[in-house]
PDB file of C-alpha atoms in Angstrom:
ATOM      1  CA  MET A  19      -7.325  -2.178  -6.903  1.00 46.00           C
ATOM      2  CA  ARG A  20      -7.198  -0.878 -10.327  1.00 55.00           C
ATOM      3  CA  ARG A  21      -5.249   2.443 -10.572  1.00 63.00           C
ATOM      4  CA  TYR A  22      -7.602   5.294 -10.085  1.00 64.00           C
ATOM      5  CA  GLY A  23     -10.587   2.875  -9.558  1.00 77.00           C
ATOM      6  CA  LEU A  24     -12.412   0.416  -7.552  1.00 87.00           C
ATOM      7  CA  SER A  25     -12.730  -3.156  -8.395  1.00 87.00           C
ATOM      8  CA  ASP A  26     -15.986  -4.941  -8.403  1.00 89.00           C
ATOM      9  CA  SER A  27     -14.938  -6.811  -5.104  1.00 89.00           C
ATOM     10  CA  GLN A  28     -14.033  -3.589  -3.521  1.00 90.00           C
ATOM     11  CA  TRP A  29     -17.350  -1.822  -4.526  1.00 90.00           C
ATOM     12  CA  GLU A  30     -19.501  -4.823  -3.281  1.00 91.00           C
ATOM     13  CA  ARG A  31     -17.762  -4.422   0.158  1.00 91.00           C
ATOM     14  CA  ILE A  32     -18.602  -0.774   0.792  1.00 92.00           C
ATOM     15  CA  LYS A  33     -21.681   0.156  -1.296  1.00 90.00           C
ATOM     16  CA  ASP A  34     -24.262  -0.839   1.364  1.00 89.00           C
ATOM     17  CA  LEU A  35     -22.550   1.389   3.822  1.00 90.00           C
ATOM     18  CA  LEU A  36     -23.007   4.584   1.828  1.00 90.00           C
ATOM     19  CA  PRO A  37     -25.667   7.213   2.048  1.00 87.00           C
ATOM     20  CA  GLY A  38     -27.978   7.530  -0.895  1.00 67.00           C
ATOM     21  CA  ARG A  39     -27.947   3.803  -1.617  1.00 59.00           C
ATOM     22  CA  GLU A  40     -31.156   2.340  -2.837  1.00 59.00           C
ATOM     23  CA  GLY A  41     -33.783   1.809  -0.072  1.00 55.00           C
ATOM     24  CA  HIS A  42     -31.934   4.141   2.209  1.00 52.00           C
ATOM     25  CA  ILE A  43     -33.789   7.099   3.792  1.00 49.00           C
ATOM     26  CA  GLY A  44     -33.622  10.297   1.516  1.00 46.00           C
ATOM     27  CA  GLY A  45     -32.727  10.435  -2.233  1.00 46.00           C
ATOM     28  CA  THR A  46     -31.060   7.745  -4.011  1.00 46.00           C
ATOM     29  CA  ALA A  47     -27.545   8.735  -5.367  1.00 58.00           C
ATOM     30  CA  ALA A  48     -26.761   6.935  -8.650  1.00 61.00           C
ATOM     31  CA  ASP A  49     -23.359   8.002  -8.607  1.00 87.00           C
ATOM     32  CA  ASN A  50     -21.932   6.748  -5.365  1.00 90.00           C
ATOM     33  CA  ARG A  51     -19.258   4.672  -7.065  1.00 91.00           C
ATOM     34  CA  LEU A  52     -18.141   7.482  -9.195  1.00 93.00           C
ATOM     35  CA  PHE A  53     -17.724   9.794  -6.283  1.00 94.00           C
ATOM     36  CA  VAL A  54     -15.622   7.267  -4.363  1.00 94.00           C
ATOM     37  CA  GLN A  55     -13.594   6.866  -7.545  1.00 95.00           C
ATOM     38  CA  ALA A  56     -13.176  10.670  -7.639  1.00 95.00           C
ATOM     39  CA  VAL A  57     -11.907  10.879  -4.247  1.00 96.00           C
ATOM     40  CA  LEU A  58      -9.531   8.025  -4.729  1.00 96.00           C
ATOM     41  CA  TYR A  59      -8.408   9.597  -8.118  1.00 96.00           C
ATOM     42  CA  ARG A  60      -7.477  12.902  -6.301  1.00 96.00           C
ATOM     43  CA  TYR A  61      -5.420  11.316  -3.386  1.00 96.00           C
ATOM     44  CA  CYS A  62      -3.730   8.725  -5.745  1.00 95.00           C
ATOM     45  CA  ALA A  63      -2.647  11.371  -8.249  1.00 95.00           C
ATOM     46  CA  GLY A  64      -2.006  14.109  -5.641  1.00 95.00           C
ATOM     47  CA  ILE A  65      -3.796  16.905  -7.657  1.00 95.00           C
ATOM     48  CA  PRO A  66      -5.592  19.933  -6.606  1.00 95.00           C
ATOM     49  CA  TRP A  67      -9.273  19.505  -6.416  1.00 96.00           C
ATOM     50  CA  ARG A  68      -9.814  22.061  -9.307  1.00 96.00           C
ATOM     51  CA  ASP A  69      -7.814  19.680 -11.716  1.00 96.00           C
ATOM     52  CA  LEU A  70     -10.196  16.804 -11.158  1.00 96.00           C
ATOM     53  CA  PRO A  71     -11.046  15.353 -14.524  1.00 95.00           C
ATOM     54  CA  ALA A  72     -14.455  16.490 -15.953  1.00 94.00           C
ATOM     55  CA  ARG A  73     -15.748  12.911 -16.197  1.00 92.00           C
ATOM     56  CA  PHE A  74     -16.088  12.976 -12.109  1.00 93.00           C
ATOM     57  CA  GLY A  75     -18.358  16.176 -12.295  1.00 92.00           C
ATOM     58  CA  ASP A  76     -17.733  19.574 -10.870  1.00 95.00           C
ATOM     59  CA  TRP A  77     -14.839  19.371  -8.556  1.00 96.00           C
ATOM     60  CA  LYS A  78     -16.571  21.723  -6.067  1.00 96.00           C
ATOM     61  CA  ASN A  79     -19.494  19.401  -5.632  1.00 94.00           C
ATOM     62  CA  VAL A  80     -17.076  16.358  -5.171  1.00 95.00           C
ATOM     63  CA  HIS A  81     -15.311  18.252  -2.473  1.00 95.00           C
ATOM     64  CA  ARG A  82     -18.395  19.541  -0.812  1.00 95.00           C
ATOM     65  CA  ARG A  83     -19.738  15.978  -0.809  1.00 94.00           C
ATOM     66  CA  LEU A  84     -16.480  14.521   0.783  1.00 95.00           C
ATOM     67  CA  ARG A  85     -16.785  17.327   3.515  1.00 95.00           C
ATOM     68  CA  ARG A  86     -20.425  16.095   4.213  1.00 93.00           C
ATOM     69  CA  TRP A  87     -19.455  12.717   4.550  1.00 94.00           C
ATOM     70  CA  CYS A  88     -16.482  13.709   6.923  1.00 93.00           C
ATOM     71  CA  GLU A  89     -18.723  15.492   9.131  1.00 92.00           C
ATOM     72  CA  GLY A  90     -21.524  12.840   9.140  1.00 92.00           C
ATOM     73  CA  GLY A  91     -18.998  10.153   9.997  1.00 93.00           C
ATOM     74  CA  VAL A  92     -19.777   8.212   7.034  1.00 94.00           C
ATOM     75  CA  ILE A  93     -16.120   7.419   6.080  1.00 96.00           C
ATOM     76  CA  LYS A  94     -15.154   6.581   9.655  1.00 95.00           C
ATOM     77  CA  ARG A  95     -18.101   4.117   9.775  1.00 94.00           C
ATOM     78  CA  ILE A  96     -16.873   2.462   6.694  1.00 94.00           C
ATOM     79  CA  PHE A  97     -13.538   2.138   8.081  1.00 96.00           C
ATOM     80  CA  ARG A  98     -14.466   0.803  11.421  1.00 95.00           C
ATOM     81  CA  HIS A  99     -16.912  -1.724   9.770  1.00 93.00           C
ATOM     82  CA  LEU A 100     -14.139  -3.186   7.539  1.00 92.00           C
ATOM     83  CA  ALA A 101     -11.560  -2.927  10.398  1.00 93.00           C
ATOM     84  CA  ALA A 102     -14.010  -5.120  12.497  1.00 91.00           C
ATOM     85  CA  ASP A 103     -13.331  -8.016  10.222  1.00 87.00           C
ATOM     86  CA  ARG A 104      -9.768  -8.749  11.708  1.00 88.00           C
ATOM     87  CA  ASP A 105      -7.626 -11.426  13.262  1.00 88.00           C
ATOM     88  CA  ASN A 106      -6.860 -10.607  16.971  1.00 91.00           C
ATOM     89  CA  ASP A 107      -4.125 -12.942  17.342  1.00 94.00           C
ATOM     90  CA  TYR A 108      -1.546 -10.136  17.270  1.00 96.00           C
ATOM     91  CA  MET A 109      -1.431  -6.383  16.129  1.00 97.00           C
ATOM     92  CA  MET A 110       1.465  -3.960  15.799  1.00 97.00           C
ATOM     93  CA  ILE A 111       1.724  -0.103  16.104  1.00 97.00           C
ATOM     94  CA  ASP A 112       4.026   2.155  14.364  1.00 97.00           C
ATOM     95  CA  SER A 113       3.914   5.782  12.838  1.00 96.00           C
ATOM     96  CA  THR A 114       5.125   7.559   9.767  1.00 96.00           C
ATOM     97  CA  ILE A 115       5.885  11.115   8.859  1.00 95.00           C
ATOM     98  CA  VAL A 116       4.327  12.845   5.812  1.00 95.00           C
ATOM     99  CA  ARG A 117       5.410  16.228   4.659  1.00 94.00           C
ATOM    100  CA  ASP A 118       2.812  18.741   4.738  1.00 94.00           C
ATOM    101  CA  HIS A 119       2.605  21.086   1.466  1.00 92.00           C
ATOM    102  CA  GLN A 120       2.487  24.852   2.015  1.00 87.00           C
ATOM    103  CA  HIS A 121      -1.209  24.979   0.815  1.00 83.00           C
ATOM    104  CA  SER A 122      -2.009  22.613   3.891  1.00 88.00           C
ATOM    105  CA  ALA A 123      -1.446  25.610   6.167  1.00 81.00           C
ATOM    106  CA  GLY A 124      -3.696  28.538   7.083  1.00 72.00           C
ATOM    107  CA  ALA A 125      -6.910  26.829   7.941  1.00 71.00           C
ATOM    108  CA  ARG A 126      -9.099  29.077  10.404  1.00 66.00           C
ATOM    109  CA  LYS A 127      -8.656  27.917  13.966  1.00 65.00           C
ATOM    110  CA  LYS A 128     -12.265  27.736  15.099  1.00 62.00           C
ATOM    111  CA  GLY A 129     -12.189  27.351  18.864  1.00 55.00           C
ATOM    112  CA  GLY A 130      -8.517  26.569  18.899  1.00 56.00           C
ATOM    113  CA  ALA A 131      -8.880  23.444  16.622  1.00 71.00           C
ATOM    114  CA  ASP A 132      -5.800  21.345  16.146  1.00 82.00           C
ATOM    115  CA  GLN A 133      -5.221  20.694  12.556  1.00 91.00           C
ATOM    116  CA  ALA A 134      -2.367  18.160  13.408  1.00 91.00           C
ATOM    117  CA  ILE A 135       0.218  20.203  11.538  1.00 92.00           C
ATOM    118  CA  GLY A 136       3.662  20.262  13.125  1.00 90.00           C
ATOM    119  CA  ARG A 137       6.273  23.050  12.523  1.00 83.00           C
ATOM    120  CA  SER A 138      10.014  22.281  12.909  1.00 77.00           C
ATOM    121  CA  ARG A 139      13.205  23.006  11.545  1.00 76.00           C
ATOM    122  CA  GLY A 140      12.581  20.755   8.625  1.00 74.00           C
ATOM    123  CA  GLY A 141       9.303  22.477   7.679  1.00 89.00           C
ATOM    124  CA  LEU A 142       5.654  21.389   8.161  1.00 92.00           C
ATOM    125  CA  THR A 143       4.910  17.749   8.857  1.00 94.00           C
ATOM    126  CA  SER A 144       1.994  15.462  10.017  1.00 95.00           C
ATOM    127  CA  LYS A 145       2.387  12.048  11.726  1.00 96.00           C
ATOM    128  CA  ILE A 146       0.172   9.058  10.875  1.00 97.00           C
ATOM    129  CA  HIS A 147      -0.069   6.618  13.736  1.00 98.00           C
ATOM    130  CA  ALA A 148      -1.519   3.215  12.859  1.00 97.00           C
ATOM    131  CA  ILE A 149      -2.412  -0.195  14.463  1.00 97.00           C
ATOM    132  CA  VAL A 150      -2.225  -2.891  11.798  1.00 97.00           C
ATOM    133  CA  GLY A 151      -3.284  -6.595  12.019  1.00 95.00           C
ATOM    134  CA  ALA A 152      -1.655  -9.673  10.987  1.00 93.00           C
ATOM    135  CA  ALA A 153      -2.956  -9.431   7.454  1.00 92.00           C
ATOM    136  CA  GLY A 154      -1.508  -5.953   6.909  1.00 93.00           C
ATOM    137  CA  LYS A 155      -4.857  -4.036   7.341  1.00 94.00           C
ATOM    138  CA  ALA A 156      -5.197  -1.112   9.421  1.00 96.00           C
ATOM    139  CA  VAL A 157      -7.475  -1.436  12.360  1.00 96.00           C
ATOM    140  CA  ALA A 158      -6.982   1.987  14.145  1.00 97.00           C
ATOM    141  CA  LEU A 159      -5.574   5.294  12.926  1.00 97.00           C
ATOM    142  CA  SER A 160      -4.829   8.767  14.275  1.00 97.00           C
ATOM    143  CA  LEU A 161      -3.097  11.894  12.971  1.00 97.00           C
ATOM    144  CA  THR A 162      -0.933  14.224  15.136  1.00 96.00           C
ATOM    145  CA  PRO A 163       1.569  16.943  14.464  1.00 94.00           C
ATOM    146  CA  GLY A 164       4.809  15.758  13.119  1.00 92.00           C
ATOM    147  CA  GLN A 165       6.934  16.424  16.358  1.00 91.00           C
ATOM    148  CA  ARG A 166       4.552  14.580  18.493  1.00 92.00           C
ATOM    149  CA  ALA A 167       6.099  11.440  20.254  1.00 93.00           C
ATOM    150  CA  ASP A 168       4.839   7.922  18.901  1.00 94.00           C
ATOM    151  CA  ILE A 169       3.932   6.800  22.323  1.00 95.00           C
ATOM    152  CA  THR A 170       1.352   9.437  22.946  1.00 95.00           C
ATOM    153  CA  GLU A 171      -1.184   7.777  20.669  1.00 96.00           C
ATOM    154  CA  ALA A 172      -0.513   4.317  21.650  1.00 96.00           C
ATOM    155  CA  ALA A 173      -2.871   4.038  24.626  1.00 95.00           C
ATOM    156  CA  PRO A 174      -5.881   5.714  22.781  1.00 96.00           C
ATOM    157  CA  LEU A 175      -5.439   3.414  19.786  1.00 97.00           C
ATOM    158  CA  LEU A 176      -4.964   0.501  22.032  1.00 96.00           C
ATOM    159  CA  ASP A 177      -8.526   1.143  23.607  1.00 96.00           C
ATOM    160  CA  GLU A 178      -9.977   0.397  19.982  1.00 95.00           C
ATOM    161  CA  VAL A 179      -8.454  -3.005  19.715  1.00 95.00           C
ATOM    162  CA  ASP A 180      -8.233  -6.393  21.554  1.00 94.00           C
ATOM    163  CA  PRO A 181      -5.230  -8.324  20.271  1.00 96.00           C
ATOM    164  CA  ALA A 182      -3.725 -11.399  22.273  1.00 96.00           C
ATOM    165  CA  ALA A 183      -0.262  -9.844  21.533  1.00 96.00           C
ATOM    166  CA  PHE A 184       0.780  -6.254  20.901  1.00 97.00           C
ATOM    167  CA  ILE A 185       4.020  -5.551  18.814  1.00 97.00           C
ATOM    168  CA  ALA A 186       5.992  -2.360  18.940  1.00 96.00           C
ATOM    169  CA  ASP A 187       9.605  -1.158  18.612  1.00 95.00           C
ATOM    170  CA  ARG A 188      11.588   0.166  21.650  1.00 94.00           C
ATOM    171  CA  ALA A 189      10.021   3.712  21.307  1.00 94.00           C
ATOM    172  CA  TYR A 190       6.899   2.422  22.997  1.00 96.00           C
ATOM    173  CA  ASP A 191       8.701   0.809  26.072  1.00 95.00           C
ATOM    174  CA  ALA A 192       7.134   3.010  28.784  1.00 94.00           C
ATOM    175  CA  ASP A 193       5.906   1.799  32.145  1.00 94.00           C
ATOM    176  CA  PRO A 194       2.475   3.109  31.996  1.00 95.00           C
ATOM    177  CA  LEU A 195       1.727   1.697  28.598  1.00 96.00           C
ATOM    178  CA  ILE A 196       3.413  -1.663  29.551  1.00 95.00           C
ATOM    179  CA  LYS A 197       1.188  -1.794  32.579  1.00 95.00           C
ATOM    180  CA  LYS A 198      -1.944  -1.000  30.686  1.00 96.00           C
ATOM    181  CA  ILE A 199      -1.130  -3.777  28.207  1.00 96.00           C
ATOM    182  CA  GLU A 200      -0.540  -6.336  30.930  1.00 95.00           C
ATOM    183  CA  GLU A 201      -3.644  -5.336  32.772  1.00 96.00           C
ATOM    184  CA  ARG A 202      -5.705  -6.218  29.810  1.00 96.00           C
ATOM    185  CA  GLN A 203      -4.015  -9.567  29.629  1.00 96.00           C
ATOM    186  CA  ILE A 204      -2.280  -8.646  26.258  1.00 96.00           C
ATOM    187  CA  THR A 205       1.279  -9.946  25.776  1.00 96.00           C
ATOM    188  CA  PRO A 206       3.590  -7.020  25.046  1.00 95.00           C
ATOM    189  CA  VAL A 207       5.998  -7.780  22.353  1.00 96.00           C
ATOM    190  CA  ILE A 208       8.250  -4.886  22.886  1.00 96.00           C
ATOM    191  CA  PRO A 209      11.912  -4.665  23.309  1.00 95.00           C
ATOM    192  CA  SER A 210      13.223  -3.209  26.569  1.00 94.00           C
ATOM    193  CA  ARG A 211      15.063  -0.098  26.645  1.00 90.00           C
ATOM    194  CA  LYS A 212      18.783  -0.545  27.305  1.00 89.00           C
ATOM    195  CA  ASN A 213      18.646   1.211  30.668  1.00 87.00           C
ATOM    196  CA  ARG A 214      16.098  -1.117  32.207  1.00 88.00           C
ATOM    197  CA  ARG A 215      17.346  -3.140  35.056  1.00 86.00           C
ATOM    198  CA  ASP A 216      15.105  -6.122  34.577  1.00 88.00           C
ATOM    199  CA  PRO A 217      14.479  -6.491  30.758  1.00 89.00           C
ATOM    200  CA  ARG A 218      11.459  -8.461  29.601  1.00 90.00           C
ATOM    201  CA  LYS A 219      11.560 -11.568  27.682  1.00 91.00           C
ATOM    202  CA  LEU A 220      10.824 -11.030  24.028  1.00 92.00           C
ATOM    203  CA  SER A 221       9.231 -13.285  21.532  1.00 93.00           C
ATOM    204  CA  PHE A 222      11.436 -12.685  18.372  1.00 92.00           C
ATOM    205  CA  ARG A 223       9.048 -15.027  16.426  1.00 93.00           C
ATOM    206  CA  LEU A 224       6.487 -12.481  16.889  1.00 94.00           C
ATOM    207  CA  TYR A 225       8.509  -9.437  16.764  1.00 95.00           C
ATOM    208  CA  LYS A 226       9.890 -10.149  13.450  1.00 94.00           C
ATOM    209  CA  ASN A 227       6.292  -9.414  12.041  1.00 94.00           C
ATOM    210  CA  ARG A 228       6.595  -5.826  12.820  1.00 93.00           C
ATOM    211  CA  ASN A 229       7.687  -5.257   9.206  1.00 93.00           C
ATOM    212  CA  ILE A 230       3.934  -5.677   8.332  1.00 95.00           C
ATOM    213  CA  THR A 231       3.472  -2.058   9.358  1.00 95.00           C
ATOM    214  CA  GLU A 232       6.194  -0.967   7.203  1.00 95.00           C
ATOM    215  CA  ARG A 233       4.526  -2.582   4.123  1.00 96.00           C
ATOM    216  CA  PHE A 234       1.249  -0.895   5.160  1.00 97.00           C
ATOM    217  CA  PHE A 235       2.725   2.400   5.170  1.00 97.00           C
ATOM    218  CA  ALA A 236       4.520   1.811   1.879  1.00 97.00           C
ATOM    219  CA  ARG A 237       1.258   0.884   0.120  1.00 96.00           C
ATOM    220  CA  LEU A 238      -0.448   3.942   1.790  1.00 96.00           C
ATOM    221  CA  LYS A 239       2.193   6.387   0.574  1.00 96.00           C
ATOM    222  CA  GLN A 240       1.716   5.123  -3.032  1.00 95.00           C
ATOM    223  CA  PHE A 241      -1.162   7.592  -2.909  1.00 96.00           C
ATOM    224  CA  ARG A 242       0.655  10.860  -3.677  1.00 96.00           C
ATOM    225  CA  GLY A 243      -1.911  12.806  -1.826  1.00 96.00           C
ATOM    226  CA  ILE A 244      -1.133  10.947   1.378  1.00 97.00           C
ATOM    227  CA  ALA A 245       2.705  10.989   1.005  1.00 97.00           C
ATOM    228  CA  THR A 246       2.401  14.669   0.795  1.00 96.00           C
ATOM    229  CA  ARG A 247      -0.504  16.296   2.673  1.00 96.00           C
ATOM    230  CA  TYR A 248      -2.384  19.120   0.882  1.00 95.00           C
ATOM    231  CA  ASP A 249      -5.512  19.314   2.924  1.00 95.00           C
ATOM    232  CA  ARG A 250      -5.881  22.062   5.332  1.00 92.00           C
ATOM    233  CA  LEU A 251      -8.327  20.296   7.728  1.00 93.00           C
ATOM    234  CA  LYS A 252      -7.196  17.492  10.003  1.00 94.00           C
ATOM    235  CA  SER A 253     -10.776  15.937   9.557  1.00 94.00           C
ATOM    236  CA  THR A 254     -10.531  15.907   5.679  1.00 96.00           C
ATOM    237  CA  PHE A 255      -7.084  14.425   5.620  1.00 97.00           C
ATOM    238  CA  LEU A 256      -7.840  11.769   8.436  1.00 97.00           C
ATOM    239  CA  ALA A 257     -10.985  10.816   6.520  1.00 96.00           C
ATOM    240  CA  ALA A 258      -8.870  10.308   3.269  1.00 96.00           C
ATOM    241  CA  LEU A 259      -6.343   8.037   5.393  1.00 97.00           C
ATOM    242  CA  GLN A 260      -9.383   6.124   6.630  1.00 97.00           C
ATOM    243  CA  LEU A 261     -10.842   5.593   3.069  1.00 96.00           C
ATOM    244  CA  VAL A 262      -7.586   4.746   1.404  1.00 96.00           C
ATOM    245  CA  SER A 263      -6.732   2.392   4.251  1.00 96.00           C
ATOM    246  CA  ALA A 264     -10.176   0.757   4.009  1.00 94.00           C
ATOM    247  CA  ILE A 265      -9.973   0.161   0.311  1.00 94.00           C
ATOM    248  CA  ILE A 266      -6.453  -1.158   0.147  1.00 92.00           C
ATOM    249  CA  GLY A 267      -7.289  -3.484   3.015  1.00 90.00           C
ATOM    250  CA  ILE A 268      -9.985  -5.268   0.900  1.00 86.00           C
ATOM    251  CA  ASN A 269      -8.488  -8.352  -0.631  1.00 66.00           C
TER     252      ASN A 269
END
């Protein structure tokens, strides 16, 4: 991907999934590509919305449109459509912490809504959980407060995929998860905890591929607005994660 922009191949993969496209019900939006590039620019540069360059139009309209796409599930559909094109030979799960800027706090809690912001001695943090395929593309994502244990998101994310083998580090070695994996006839490639009386056999040939998730997170955090969370709403930040993950996953 060109810095702050979309390559022609990336645009071709997503343009027919967007509202406002030619032939779609409702008005035709001539600036869909410009809008997507505006969102990518904001998260790549890590700037406040009001500092968006004038060439992208009124920043309030860009932000308002992003919220409409979040609420309408547009970005989630883009992510899931592109994630469906994957290799099910093996997948791996891991998580990474991102720092939450002070401006990300203070969202109104409508109905006790969880904005996935954790508070600890180290400050405000959020945790990104991802299942990544063999090609280094995210196929399932979730967002939790930073203090949430990694394994809490493993089972829900596993429901979204169907790999032949499932790779994870020792933190995911828990009987309920292992049982669920084996019931689905998936091979667990997870090191046994040291206190297990009967350690499982481990395929080190597969386990050494776990670094693919680390490389995915490294690419994701090249976007400054992802490495540091500025969004107050969980839905906005999760949509940004899905959009960025979808774009960087396009070859």
